[in-house]
Coordinates of C-alpha atoms in Angstrom, one line a residue:
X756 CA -16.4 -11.2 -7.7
X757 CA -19.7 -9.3 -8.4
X758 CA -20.9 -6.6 -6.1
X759 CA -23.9 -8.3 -4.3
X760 CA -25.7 -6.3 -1.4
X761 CA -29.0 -8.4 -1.1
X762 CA -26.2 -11.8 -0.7
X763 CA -24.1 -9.3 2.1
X764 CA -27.3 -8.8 3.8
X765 CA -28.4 -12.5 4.3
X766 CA -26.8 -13.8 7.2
X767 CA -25.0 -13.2 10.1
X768 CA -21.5 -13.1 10.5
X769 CA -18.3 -14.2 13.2
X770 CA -16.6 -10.9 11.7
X771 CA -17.3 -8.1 9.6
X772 CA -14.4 -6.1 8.8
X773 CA -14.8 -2.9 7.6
X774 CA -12.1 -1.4 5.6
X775 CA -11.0 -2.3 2.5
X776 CA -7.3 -1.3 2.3
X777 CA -4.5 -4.0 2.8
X778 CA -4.8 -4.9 6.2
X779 CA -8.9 -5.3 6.7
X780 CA -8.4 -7.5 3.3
X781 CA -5.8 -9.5 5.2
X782 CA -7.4 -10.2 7.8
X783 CA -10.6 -10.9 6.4
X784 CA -8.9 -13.3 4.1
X785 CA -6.9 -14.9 7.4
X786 CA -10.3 -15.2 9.2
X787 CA -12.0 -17.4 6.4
X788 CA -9.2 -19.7 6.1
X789 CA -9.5 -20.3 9.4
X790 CA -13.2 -21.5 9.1
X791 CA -15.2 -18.0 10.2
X792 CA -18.0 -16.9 8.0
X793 CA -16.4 -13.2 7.4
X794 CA -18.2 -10.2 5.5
X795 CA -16.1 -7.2 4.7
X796 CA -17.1 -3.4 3.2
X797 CA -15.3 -0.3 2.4
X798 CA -16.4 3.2 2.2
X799 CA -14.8 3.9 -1.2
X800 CA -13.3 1.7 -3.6
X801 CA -10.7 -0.9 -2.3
X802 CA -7.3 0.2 -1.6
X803 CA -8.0 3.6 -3.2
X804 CA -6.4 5.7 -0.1
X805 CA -2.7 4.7 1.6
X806 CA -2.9 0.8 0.4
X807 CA -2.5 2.0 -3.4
X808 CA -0.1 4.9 -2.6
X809 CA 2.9 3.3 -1.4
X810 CA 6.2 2.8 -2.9
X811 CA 5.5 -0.7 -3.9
X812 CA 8.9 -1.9 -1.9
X813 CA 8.2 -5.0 0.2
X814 CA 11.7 -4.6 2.1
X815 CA 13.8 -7.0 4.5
X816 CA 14.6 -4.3 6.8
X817 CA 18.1 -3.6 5.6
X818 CA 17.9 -0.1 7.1
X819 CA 16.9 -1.3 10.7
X820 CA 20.6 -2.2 11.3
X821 CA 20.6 1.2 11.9
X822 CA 18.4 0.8 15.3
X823 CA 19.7 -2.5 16.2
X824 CA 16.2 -3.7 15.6
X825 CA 17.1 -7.4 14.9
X826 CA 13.7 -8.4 15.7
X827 CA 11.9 -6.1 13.5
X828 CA 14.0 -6.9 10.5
X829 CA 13.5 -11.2 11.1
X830 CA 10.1 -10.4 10.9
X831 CA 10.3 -8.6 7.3
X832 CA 12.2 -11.3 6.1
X833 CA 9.7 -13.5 6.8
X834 CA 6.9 -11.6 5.5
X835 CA 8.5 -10.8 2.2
X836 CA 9.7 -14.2 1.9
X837 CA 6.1 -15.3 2.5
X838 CA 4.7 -12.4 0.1
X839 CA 6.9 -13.7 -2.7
X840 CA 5.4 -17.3 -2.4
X841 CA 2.0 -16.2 -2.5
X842 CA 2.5 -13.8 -5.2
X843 CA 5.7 -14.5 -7.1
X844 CA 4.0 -13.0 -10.5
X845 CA 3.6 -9.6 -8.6
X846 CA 6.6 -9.6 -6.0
X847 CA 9.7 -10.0 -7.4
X848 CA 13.7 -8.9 -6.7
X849 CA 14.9 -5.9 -6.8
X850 CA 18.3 -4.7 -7.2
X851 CA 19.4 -2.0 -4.9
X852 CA 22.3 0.5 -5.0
X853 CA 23.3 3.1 -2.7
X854 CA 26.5 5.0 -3.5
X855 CA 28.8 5.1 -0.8
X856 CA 31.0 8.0 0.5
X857 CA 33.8 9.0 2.5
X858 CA 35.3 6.4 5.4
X859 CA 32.5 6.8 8.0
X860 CA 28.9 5.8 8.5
X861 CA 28.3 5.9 4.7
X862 CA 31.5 4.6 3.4
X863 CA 32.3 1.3 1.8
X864 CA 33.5 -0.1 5.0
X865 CA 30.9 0.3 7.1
X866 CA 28.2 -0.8 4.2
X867 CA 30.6 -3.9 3.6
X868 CA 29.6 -4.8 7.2
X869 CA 25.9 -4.2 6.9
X870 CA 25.6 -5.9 3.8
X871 CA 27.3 -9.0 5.8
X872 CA 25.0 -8.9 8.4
X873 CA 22.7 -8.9 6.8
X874 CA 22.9 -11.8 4.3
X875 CA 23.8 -13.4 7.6
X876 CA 20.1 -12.7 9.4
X877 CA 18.5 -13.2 6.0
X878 CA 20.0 -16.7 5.2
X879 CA 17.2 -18.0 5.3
X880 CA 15.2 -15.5 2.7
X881 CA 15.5 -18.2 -0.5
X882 CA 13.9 -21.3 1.4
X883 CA 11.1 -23.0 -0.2
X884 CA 11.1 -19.7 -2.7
X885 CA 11.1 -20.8 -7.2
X886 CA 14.6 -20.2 -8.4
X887 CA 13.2 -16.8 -10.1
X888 CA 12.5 -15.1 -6.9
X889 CA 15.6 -16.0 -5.3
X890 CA 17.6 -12.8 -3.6
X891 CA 20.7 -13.4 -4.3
X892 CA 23.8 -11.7 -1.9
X893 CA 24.7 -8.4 -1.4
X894 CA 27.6 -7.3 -2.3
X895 CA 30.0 -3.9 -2.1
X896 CA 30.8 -2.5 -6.0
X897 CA 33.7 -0.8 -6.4
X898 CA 33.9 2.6 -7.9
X899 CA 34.4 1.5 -11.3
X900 CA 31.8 -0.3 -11.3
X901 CA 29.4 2.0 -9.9
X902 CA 30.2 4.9 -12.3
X903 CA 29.2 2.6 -14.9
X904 CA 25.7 2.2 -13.4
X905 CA 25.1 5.8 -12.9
X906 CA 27.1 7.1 -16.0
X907 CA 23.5 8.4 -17.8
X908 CA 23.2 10.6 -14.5
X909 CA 27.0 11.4 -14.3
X910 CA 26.3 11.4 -10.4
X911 CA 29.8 12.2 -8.8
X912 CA 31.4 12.3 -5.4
X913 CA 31.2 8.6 -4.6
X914 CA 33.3 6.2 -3.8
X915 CA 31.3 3.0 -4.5
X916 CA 28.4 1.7 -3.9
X917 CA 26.3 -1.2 -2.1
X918 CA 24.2 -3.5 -3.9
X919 CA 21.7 -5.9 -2.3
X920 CA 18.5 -7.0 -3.2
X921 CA 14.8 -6.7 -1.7
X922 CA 11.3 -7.6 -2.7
X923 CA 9.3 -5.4 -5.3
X924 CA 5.5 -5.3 -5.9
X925 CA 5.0 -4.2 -9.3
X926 CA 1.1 -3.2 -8.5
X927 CA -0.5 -2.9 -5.1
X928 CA -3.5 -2.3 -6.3
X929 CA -3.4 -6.1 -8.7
X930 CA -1.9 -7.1 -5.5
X931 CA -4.9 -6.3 -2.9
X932 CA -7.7 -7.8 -6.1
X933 CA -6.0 -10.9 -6.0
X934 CA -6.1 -11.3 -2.6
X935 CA -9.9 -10.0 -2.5
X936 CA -10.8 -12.7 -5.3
X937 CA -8.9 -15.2 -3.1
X938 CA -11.3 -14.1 -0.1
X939 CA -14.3 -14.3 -1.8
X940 CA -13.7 -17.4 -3.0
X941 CA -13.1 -18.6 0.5
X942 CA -16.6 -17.6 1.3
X943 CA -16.1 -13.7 2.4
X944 CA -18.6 -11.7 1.3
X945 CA -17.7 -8.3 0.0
X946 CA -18.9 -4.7 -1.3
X947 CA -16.9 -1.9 -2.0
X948 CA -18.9 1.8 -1.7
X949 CA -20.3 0.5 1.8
X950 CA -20.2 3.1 4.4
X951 CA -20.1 2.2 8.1
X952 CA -22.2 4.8 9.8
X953 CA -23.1 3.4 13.4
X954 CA -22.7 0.6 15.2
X955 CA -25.5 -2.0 16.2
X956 CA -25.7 -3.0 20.3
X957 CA -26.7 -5.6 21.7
X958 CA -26.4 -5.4 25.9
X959 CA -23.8 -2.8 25.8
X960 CA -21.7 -5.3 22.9
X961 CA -20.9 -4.5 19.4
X962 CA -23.1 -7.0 17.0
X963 CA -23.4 -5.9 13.6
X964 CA -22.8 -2.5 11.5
X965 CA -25.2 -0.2 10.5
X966 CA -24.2 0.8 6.8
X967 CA -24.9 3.1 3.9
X968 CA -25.2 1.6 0.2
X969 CA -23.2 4.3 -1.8
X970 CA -24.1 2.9 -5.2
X971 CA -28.1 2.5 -4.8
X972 CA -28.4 4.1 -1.5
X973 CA -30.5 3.3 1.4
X974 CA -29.1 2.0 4.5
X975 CA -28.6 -2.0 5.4
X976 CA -27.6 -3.8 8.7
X977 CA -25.0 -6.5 9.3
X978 CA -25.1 -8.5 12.1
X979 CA -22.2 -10.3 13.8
X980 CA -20.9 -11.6 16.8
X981 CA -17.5 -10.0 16.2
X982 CA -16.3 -6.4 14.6
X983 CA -13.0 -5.5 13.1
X984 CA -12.4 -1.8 12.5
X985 CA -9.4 -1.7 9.8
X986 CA -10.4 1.4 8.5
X987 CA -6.5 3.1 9.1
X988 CA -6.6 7.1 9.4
X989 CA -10.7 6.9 9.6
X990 CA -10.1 4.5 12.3
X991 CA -11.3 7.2 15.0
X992 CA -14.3 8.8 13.2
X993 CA -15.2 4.6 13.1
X994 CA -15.1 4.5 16.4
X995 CA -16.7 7.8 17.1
X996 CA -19.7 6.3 16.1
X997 CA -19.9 5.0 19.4
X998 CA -21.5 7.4 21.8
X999 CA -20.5 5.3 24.9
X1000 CA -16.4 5.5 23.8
X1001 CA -14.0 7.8 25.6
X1002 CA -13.1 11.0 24.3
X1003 CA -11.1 10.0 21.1
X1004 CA -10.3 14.0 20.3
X1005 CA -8.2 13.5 23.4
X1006 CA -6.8 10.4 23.0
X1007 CA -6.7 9.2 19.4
X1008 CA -5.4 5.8 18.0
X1009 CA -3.9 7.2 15.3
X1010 CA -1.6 10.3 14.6
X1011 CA -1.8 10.6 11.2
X1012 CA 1.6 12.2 9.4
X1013 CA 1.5 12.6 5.2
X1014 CA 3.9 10.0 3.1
X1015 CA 3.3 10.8 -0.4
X1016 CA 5.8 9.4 -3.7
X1017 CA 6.0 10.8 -7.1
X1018 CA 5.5 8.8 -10.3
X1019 CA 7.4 10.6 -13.1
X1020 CA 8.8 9.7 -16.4
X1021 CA 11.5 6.8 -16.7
X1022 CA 14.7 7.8 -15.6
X1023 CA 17.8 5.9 -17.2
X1024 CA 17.9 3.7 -14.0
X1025 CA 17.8 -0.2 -14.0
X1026 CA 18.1 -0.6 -10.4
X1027 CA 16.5 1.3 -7.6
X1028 CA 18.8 4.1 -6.3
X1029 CA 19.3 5.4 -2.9
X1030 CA 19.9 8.9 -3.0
X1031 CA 20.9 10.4 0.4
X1032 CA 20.1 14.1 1.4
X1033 CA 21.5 15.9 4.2
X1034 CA 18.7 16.0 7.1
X1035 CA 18.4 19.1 9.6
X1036 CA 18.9 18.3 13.2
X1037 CA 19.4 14.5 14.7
X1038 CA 17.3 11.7 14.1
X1039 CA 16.4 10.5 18.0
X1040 CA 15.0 7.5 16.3
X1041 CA 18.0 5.3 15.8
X1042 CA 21.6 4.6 17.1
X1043 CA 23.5 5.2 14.3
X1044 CA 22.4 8.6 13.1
X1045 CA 24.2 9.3 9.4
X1046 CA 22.9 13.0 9.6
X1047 CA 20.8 11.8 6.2
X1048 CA 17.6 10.9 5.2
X1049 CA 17.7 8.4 1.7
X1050 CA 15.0 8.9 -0.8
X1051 CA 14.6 5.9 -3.7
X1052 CA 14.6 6.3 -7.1
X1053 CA 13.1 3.0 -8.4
X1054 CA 12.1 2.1 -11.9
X1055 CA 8.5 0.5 -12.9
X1056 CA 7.7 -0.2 -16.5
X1057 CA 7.7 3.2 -18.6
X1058 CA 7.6 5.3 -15.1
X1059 CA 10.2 5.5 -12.1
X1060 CA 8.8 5.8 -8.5
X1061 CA 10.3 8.6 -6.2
X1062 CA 10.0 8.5 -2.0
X1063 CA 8.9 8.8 0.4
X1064 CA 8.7 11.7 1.6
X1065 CA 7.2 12.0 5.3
X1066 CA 6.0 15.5 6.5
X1067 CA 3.4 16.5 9.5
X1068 CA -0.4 16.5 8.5
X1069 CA -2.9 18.4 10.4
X1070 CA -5.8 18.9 8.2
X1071 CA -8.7 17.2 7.5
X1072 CA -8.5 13.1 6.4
X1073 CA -11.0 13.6 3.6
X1074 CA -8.8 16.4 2.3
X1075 CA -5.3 14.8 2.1
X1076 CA -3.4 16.1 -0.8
X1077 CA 0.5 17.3 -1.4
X1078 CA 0.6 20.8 -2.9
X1079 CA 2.7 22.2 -5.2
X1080 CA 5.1 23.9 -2.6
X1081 CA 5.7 20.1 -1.2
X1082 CA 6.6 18.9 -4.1
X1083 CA 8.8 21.7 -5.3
X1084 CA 10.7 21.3 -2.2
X1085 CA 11.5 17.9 -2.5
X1086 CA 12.3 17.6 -6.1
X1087 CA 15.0 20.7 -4.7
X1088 CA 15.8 17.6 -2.2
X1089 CA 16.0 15.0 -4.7
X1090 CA 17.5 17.3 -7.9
X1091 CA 21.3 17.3 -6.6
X1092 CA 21.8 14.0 -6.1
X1093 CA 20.7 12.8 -9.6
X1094 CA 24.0 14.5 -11.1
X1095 CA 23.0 15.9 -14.6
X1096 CA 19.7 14.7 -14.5
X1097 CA 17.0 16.6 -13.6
X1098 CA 13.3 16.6 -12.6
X1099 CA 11.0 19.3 -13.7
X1100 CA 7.2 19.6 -12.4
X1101 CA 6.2 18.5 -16.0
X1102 CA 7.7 15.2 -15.5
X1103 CA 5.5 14.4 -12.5
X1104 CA 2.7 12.1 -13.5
X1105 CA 1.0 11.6 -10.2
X1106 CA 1.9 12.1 -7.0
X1107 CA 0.7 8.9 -4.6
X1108 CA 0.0 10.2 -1.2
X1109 CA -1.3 8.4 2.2
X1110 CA -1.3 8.7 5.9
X1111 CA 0.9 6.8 8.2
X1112 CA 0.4 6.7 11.8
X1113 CA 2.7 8.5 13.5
X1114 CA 4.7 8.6 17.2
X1115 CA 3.2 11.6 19.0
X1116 CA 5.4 14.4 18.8
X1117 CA 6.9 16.6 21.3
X1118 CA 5.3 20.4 21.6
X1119 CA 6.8 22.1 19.0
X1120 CA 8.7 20.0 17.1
X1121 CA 8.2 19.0 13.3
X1122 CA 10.1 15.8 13.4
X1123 CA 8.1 12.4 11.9
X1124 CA 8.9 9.4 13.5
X1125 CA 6.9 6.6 12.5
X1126 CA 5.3 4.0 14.4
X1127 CA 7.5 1.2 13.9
X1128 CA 4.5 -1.7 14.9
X1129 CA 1.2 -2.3 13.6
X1130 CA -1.1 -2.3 16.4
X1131 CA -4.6 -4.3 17.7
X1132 CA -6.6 -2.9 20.3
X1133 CA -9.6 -4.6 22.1
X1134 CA -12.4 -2.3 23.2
X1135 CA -13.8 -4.6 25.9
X1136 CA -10.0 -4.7 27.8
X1137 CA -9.3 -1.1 26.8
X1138 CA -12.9 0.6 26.7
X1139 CA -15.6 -1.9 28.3
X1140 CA -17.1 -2.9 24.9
X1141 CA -16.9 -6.5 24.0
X1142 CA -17.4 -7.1 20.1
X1143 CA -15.1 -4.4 19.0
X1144 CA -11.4 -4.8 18.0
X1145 CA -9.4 -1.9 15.7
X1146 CA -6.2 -2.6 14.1
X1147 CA -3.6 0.1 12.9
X1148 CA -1.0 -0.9 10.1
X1149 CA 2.2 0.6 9.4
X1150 CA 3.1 -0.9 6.0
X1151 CA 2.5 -3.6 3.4
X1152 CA 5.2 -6.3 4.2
X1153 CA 3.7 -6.6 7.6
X1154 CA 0.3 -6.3 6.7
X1155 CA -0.4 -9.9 6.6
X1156 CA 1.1 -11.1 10.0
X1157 CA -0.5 -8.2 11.6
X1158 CA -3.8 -9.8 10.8
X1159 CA -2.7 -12.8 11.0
X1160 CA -2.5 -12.0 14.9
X1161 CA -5.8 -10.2 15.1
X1162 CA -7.7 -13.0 13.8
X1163 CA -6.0 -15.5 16.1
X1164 CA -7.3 -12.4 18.8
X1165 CA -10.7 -13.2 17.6
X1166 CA -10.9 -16.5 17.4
X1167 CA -9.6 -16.9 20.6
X1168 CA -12.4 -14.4 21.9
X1169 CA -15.5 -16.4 19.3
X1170 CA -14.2 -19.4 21.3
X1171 CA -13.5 -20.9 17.7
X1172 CA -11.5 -23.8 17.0
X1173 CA -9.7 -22.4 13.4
X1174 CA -9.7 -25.2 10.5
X1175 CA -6.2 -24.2 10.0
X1176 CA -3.5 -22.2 11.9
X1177 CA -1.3 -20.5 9.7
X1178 CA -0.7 -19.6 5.9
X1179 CA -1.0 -21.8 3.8
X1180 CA 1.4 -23.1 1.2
X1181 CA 0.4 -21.9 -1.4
X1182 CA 0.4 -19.6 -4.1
X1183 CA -2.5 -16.9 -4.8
X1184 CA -4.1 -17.6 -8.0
X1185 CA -4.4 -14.1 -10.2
X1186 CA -8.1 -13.7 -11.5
X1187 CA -7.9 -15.5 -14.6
X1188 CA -4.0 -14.9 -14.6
X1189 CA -4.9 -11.0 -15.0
X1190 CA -1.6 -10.1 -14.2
X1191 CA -0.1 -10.5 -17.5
X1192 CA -1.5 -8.4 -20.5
X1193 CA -4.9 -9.4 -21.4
X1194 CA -5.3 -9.9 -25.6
X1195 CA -6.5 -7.0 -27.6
X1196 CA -4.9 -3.7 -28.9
X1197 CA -4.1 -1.7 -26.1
X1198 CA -6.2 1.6 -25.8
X1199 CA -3.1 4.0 -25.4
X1200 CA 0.7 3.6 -26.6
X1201 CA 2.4 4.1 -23.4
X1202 CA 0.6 1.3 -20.9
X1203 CA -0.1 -2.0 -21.4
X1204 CA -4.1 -2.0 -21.1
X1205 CA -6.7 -3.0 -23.4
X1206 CA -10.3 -2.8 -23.8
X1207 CA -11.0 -6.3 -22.3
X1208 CA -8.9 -5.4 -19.1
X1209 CA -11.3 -2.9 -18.7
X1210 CA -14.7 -5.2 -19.1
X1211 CA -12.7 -7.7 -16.8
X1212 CA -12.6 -5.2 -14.2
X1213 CA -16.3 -4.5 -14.4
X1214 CA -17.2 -8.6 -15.3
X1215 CA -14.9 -10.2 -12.1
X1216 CA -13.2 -7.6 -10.3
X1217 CA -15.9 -5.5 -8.9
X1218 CA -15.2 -2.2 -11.2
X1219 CA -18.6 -0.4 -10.0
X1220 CA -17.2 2.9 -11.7
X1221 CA -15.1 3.9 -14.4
X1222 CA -12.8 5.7 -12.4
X1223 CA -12.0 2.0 -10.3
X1224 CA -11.2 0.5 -13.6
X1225 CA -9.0 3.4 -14.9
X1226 CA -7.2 4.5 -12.0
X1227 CA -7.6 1.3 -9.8
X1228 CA -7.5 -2.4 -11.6
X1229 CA -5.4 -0.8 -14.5
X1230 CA -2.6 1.4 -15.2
X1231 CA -4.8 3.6 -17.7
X1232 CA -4.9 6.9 -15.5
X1233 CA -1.5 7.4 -16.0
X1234 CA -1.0 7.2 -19.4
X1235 CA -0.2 10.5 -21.1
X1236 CA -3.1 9.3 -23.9
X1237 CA -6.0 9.4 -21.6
X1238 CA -7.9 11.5 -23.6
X1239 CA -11.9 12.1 -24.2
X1240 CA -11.9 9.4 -26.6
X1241 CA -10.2 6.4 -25.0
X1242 CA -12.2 7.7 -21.5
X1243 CA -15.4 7.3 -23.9
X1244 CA -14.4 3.8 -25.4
X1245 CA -13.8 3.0 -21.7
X1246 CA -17.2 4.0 -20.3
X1247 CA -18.8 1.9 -23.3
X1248 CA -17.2 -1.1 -22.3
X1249 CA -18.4 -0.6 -18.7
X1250 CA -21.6 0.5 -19.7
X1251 CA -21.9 -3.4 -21.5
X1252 CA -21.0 -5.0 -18.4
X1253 CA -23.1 -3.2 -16.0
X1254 CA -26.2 -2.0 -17.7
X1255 CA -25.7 1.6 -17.6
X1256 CA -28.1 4.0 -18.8
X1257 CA -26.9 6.9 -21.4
X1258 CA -27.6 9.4 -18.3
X1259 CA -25.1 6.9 -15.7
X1260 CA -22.5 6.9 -18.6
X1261 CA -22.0 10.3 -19.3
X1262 CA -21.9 10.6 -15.3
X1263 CA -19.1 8.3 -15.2
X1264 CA -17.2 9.8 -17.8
X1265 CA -17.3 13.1 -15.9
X1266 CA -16.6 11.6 -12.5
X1267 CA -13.0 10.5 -14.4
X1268 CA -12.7 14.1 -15.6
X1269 CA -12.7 14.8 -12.0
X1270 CA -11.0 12.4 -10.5
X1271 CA -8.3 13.9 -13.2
X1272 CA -8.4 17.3 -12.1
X1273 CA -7.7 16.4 -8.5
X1274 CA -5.0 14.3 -9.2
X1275 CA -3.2 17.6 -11.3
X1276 CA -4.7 19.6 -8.6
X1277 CA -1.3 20.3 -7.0
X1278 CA 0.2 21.8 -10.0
X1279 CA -1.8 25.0 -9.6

């Protein structure tokens, strides 16, 4: 997988997609299985905004019981179940406990019953899954036995606890590569650092992209007969490119709200942890309202992941970031429930934040309430421009269905016959089986990363900087030894790959420097 703009430029497409996050992958990936020629670009690196800044959970619904949403929760079922055959290396089980109190909506009784139900809708979660990503049943623990999970925290108050099991992805970002190397070797020509900056017409129809080359500049042209727009919170300044579109200001697709989750240093935890917090005013949003909001505490490797947190966003996309006050405040949210454990701003080592689309909100209010579908819009129906579809995602374990519907949308429009139908059987194969440890001595002592991950990055995974290598194919950027010398060992390796010149190298090294500032940003 080798950055290639003069092979990007050489034919026309069915599709281009452009957006490189979960969902544009997806359905780029869903379109050349099903026979299209397909060429996809992103405007940064590939999953560097919400697609690599999630929680990592790829979740059965458990929690829609609380709407009554049967229908919603079948379809994440599927969708992990289908996530843990393709990727059974990357998505695996993952114990879940949330203590239980009193004799109402959060006591043992009424969890008993939820756990039931929903072993009963999910009975079908194992089938055709290998014995080591089975899900095994839920079950209610007993207060005992729930003390002695939580006795390093000394959490009180309780009396018991619920234990089921959902779907983990240990990296997101491994995750979306494999599915790009999958793509590409489908026949789906891809570039990351691609900007879409205008729209070609043809009659009043969309039939190609006009682009920007980020990495040698210059602007190209890609001609199609069909374009996707999966570009999630830039999907409006996309589509603003248009002249001939309605007023988006007025009537945007997407409402963008802030969802960010802290990485911090493990926490004595071997299962992931619901901890409830009391929530101000009613939640309108579901039929059993427990007067709580439950934040997870979720261990990964030498780190434990904290979230999410939603709040209101109305700044500016580009300049998406949680500040210090934000995350003071919701360590004070999370703090209490952890017993005699506590989490200091020094034990914060990143902070993942994305935008998730939104329900509009009344006047006034602050309340986040989530869109609870991914969404595909066709501009010819909706604006009187054939050529042009957009889809809006709401989360990973849906992403793939979600465009597995847009591109039957497509075909159906291209008049195409697809090759195949659905997903096939099958599991993804990891580049090279990257998703174990690659030989060498790792570069730092507290990630599992060595100098060859780093060239592999740049030699197969399309690594076109240092900072998608460190922060993007590999764990490195969080590492507490990322210091000047490992980032200049790293920029060597890169440099061997790609040819840099002394001048590009030392500008690499400071665009990690950067990128390292604005991820500690927040702290002052």
């Amino acid at each position: 997988m080798r950055r290639d703009i003069s092979a990007l430029t050489s034919k026309t497409y069915d599709l281009i997609v452009i957006g490189g996050g979960v969902y544009g992958v997806c359905a780029a990936r869903a379109a050349a299985l099903r026979g299209l020629r397909v060429a996809l670009i992103e405007r940064g690196d590939f999953g560097e905004a919400t697609t690599g800044n999630s929680l990592h959970t790829i979740h059965g619904g458990l929690r829609y019981l609380q709407h009554l949403d049967i229908r919603r929760m079948r379809e994440s079922i599927r969708e992990r179940r289908t996530w843990m055959t393709l990727a059974p290396d990357l998505v695996k089980p993952m114990p879940f406990v949330l203590p239980t109190y009193g004799h109402g909506l959060r006591g043992p009784e009424v969890m008993t019953v939820a756990l039931a139900l929903n072993d009963l809708i999910s009975a079908d979660r194992n089938r055709a899954l290998s014995p080591e990503v089975h899900l095994p049943r839920g079950r209610l623990l007993s207060r005992h036995a729930a003390s002695a999970m939580f006795k390093q925290l000394q959490i009180g108050g309780f009396n018991g606890a619920a234990l089921w099991y959902d779907g983990f992805n240990n990296s997101p970002e491994r995750l979306l590569v494999t599915l790009l190397g999958d793509a590409h070797s489908l026949g789906v020509e891809l570039a990351n650092y691609v900007s879409a900056n205008g729209f070609l017409m043809r009659n009043g129809s969309v039939c190609g992209v006009k682009a920007q080359d980020g990495i040698a500049g210059g602007e190209i042209e890609l001609y199609s007969r069909c374009v996707l727009n999966a570009s999630g919170p830039w999907v409006d300044s996309v589509l603003a490119q248009i002249k001939s579109m309605r007023a988006l200001a007025d009537d945007p697709m997407f409402c963008p709200s802030k969802a960010f989750n802290l990485v911090v240093r493990r926490i004595p935890l071997d299962y992931a942890v619901g901890i409830p917090v009391p929530r101000r005013g009613s939640d309108s949003d579901t039929v059993f309202d427990k007067g709580s909001v439950t934040y997870f505490v979720i261990p990964w490797g030498e780190f434990s992941l904290i979230g999410t947190k939603h709040l209101s966003f109305n700044g500016e996309t580009d300049a998406l970031r949680a500040n210090r006050r934000e995350i003071g405040n919701f360590l004070d949210e999370i703090n209490p429930g952890l017993g005699n454990w506590r989490i200091d701003e020094s034990d914060v080592v990143a902070v993942k934040c994305g935008l998730l689309p939104e329900q509009k909100r009344a006047t006034g209010s602050e309340d986040v309430v989530l869109q609870k579908h991914g969404w595909i819009v066709d501009h010819q129906s909706r604006d009187g421009i054939p050529g042009l579809l957009s889809v809006i995602g709401v989360k990973w374990t849906t992403a793939r269905i979600v465009a597995e519907q847009c591109v039957q949308l497509i075909c159906e429009k291209l008049e195409h016959r697809p090759t195949t139908s659905s997903e096939p059987a099958r599991q993804l194969v990891s580049a090279e089986t990257r998703n174990a440890p690659a030989a060498g001595t790792d570069l730092v002592d507290d990630v599992r990363v060595t100098g060859e991950d780093i060239a592999f990055a740049a030699r197969h995974e399309m690594a076109v900087n240092l900072t998608d290598a460190i922060f993007r194919r590999t764990l490195l950027g969080l590492s507490r030894g990322l210091d000047g010398r490992v980032i200049a060992q790293c920029a060597e390796l890169m440099r061997g790959e790609l040819n840099w010149s002394e001048a590009e190298t030392r500008r690499q090294v400071d665009l990690v420097w950067a990128a390292l500032s604005r991820m500690n940003a927040w702290r002052t």
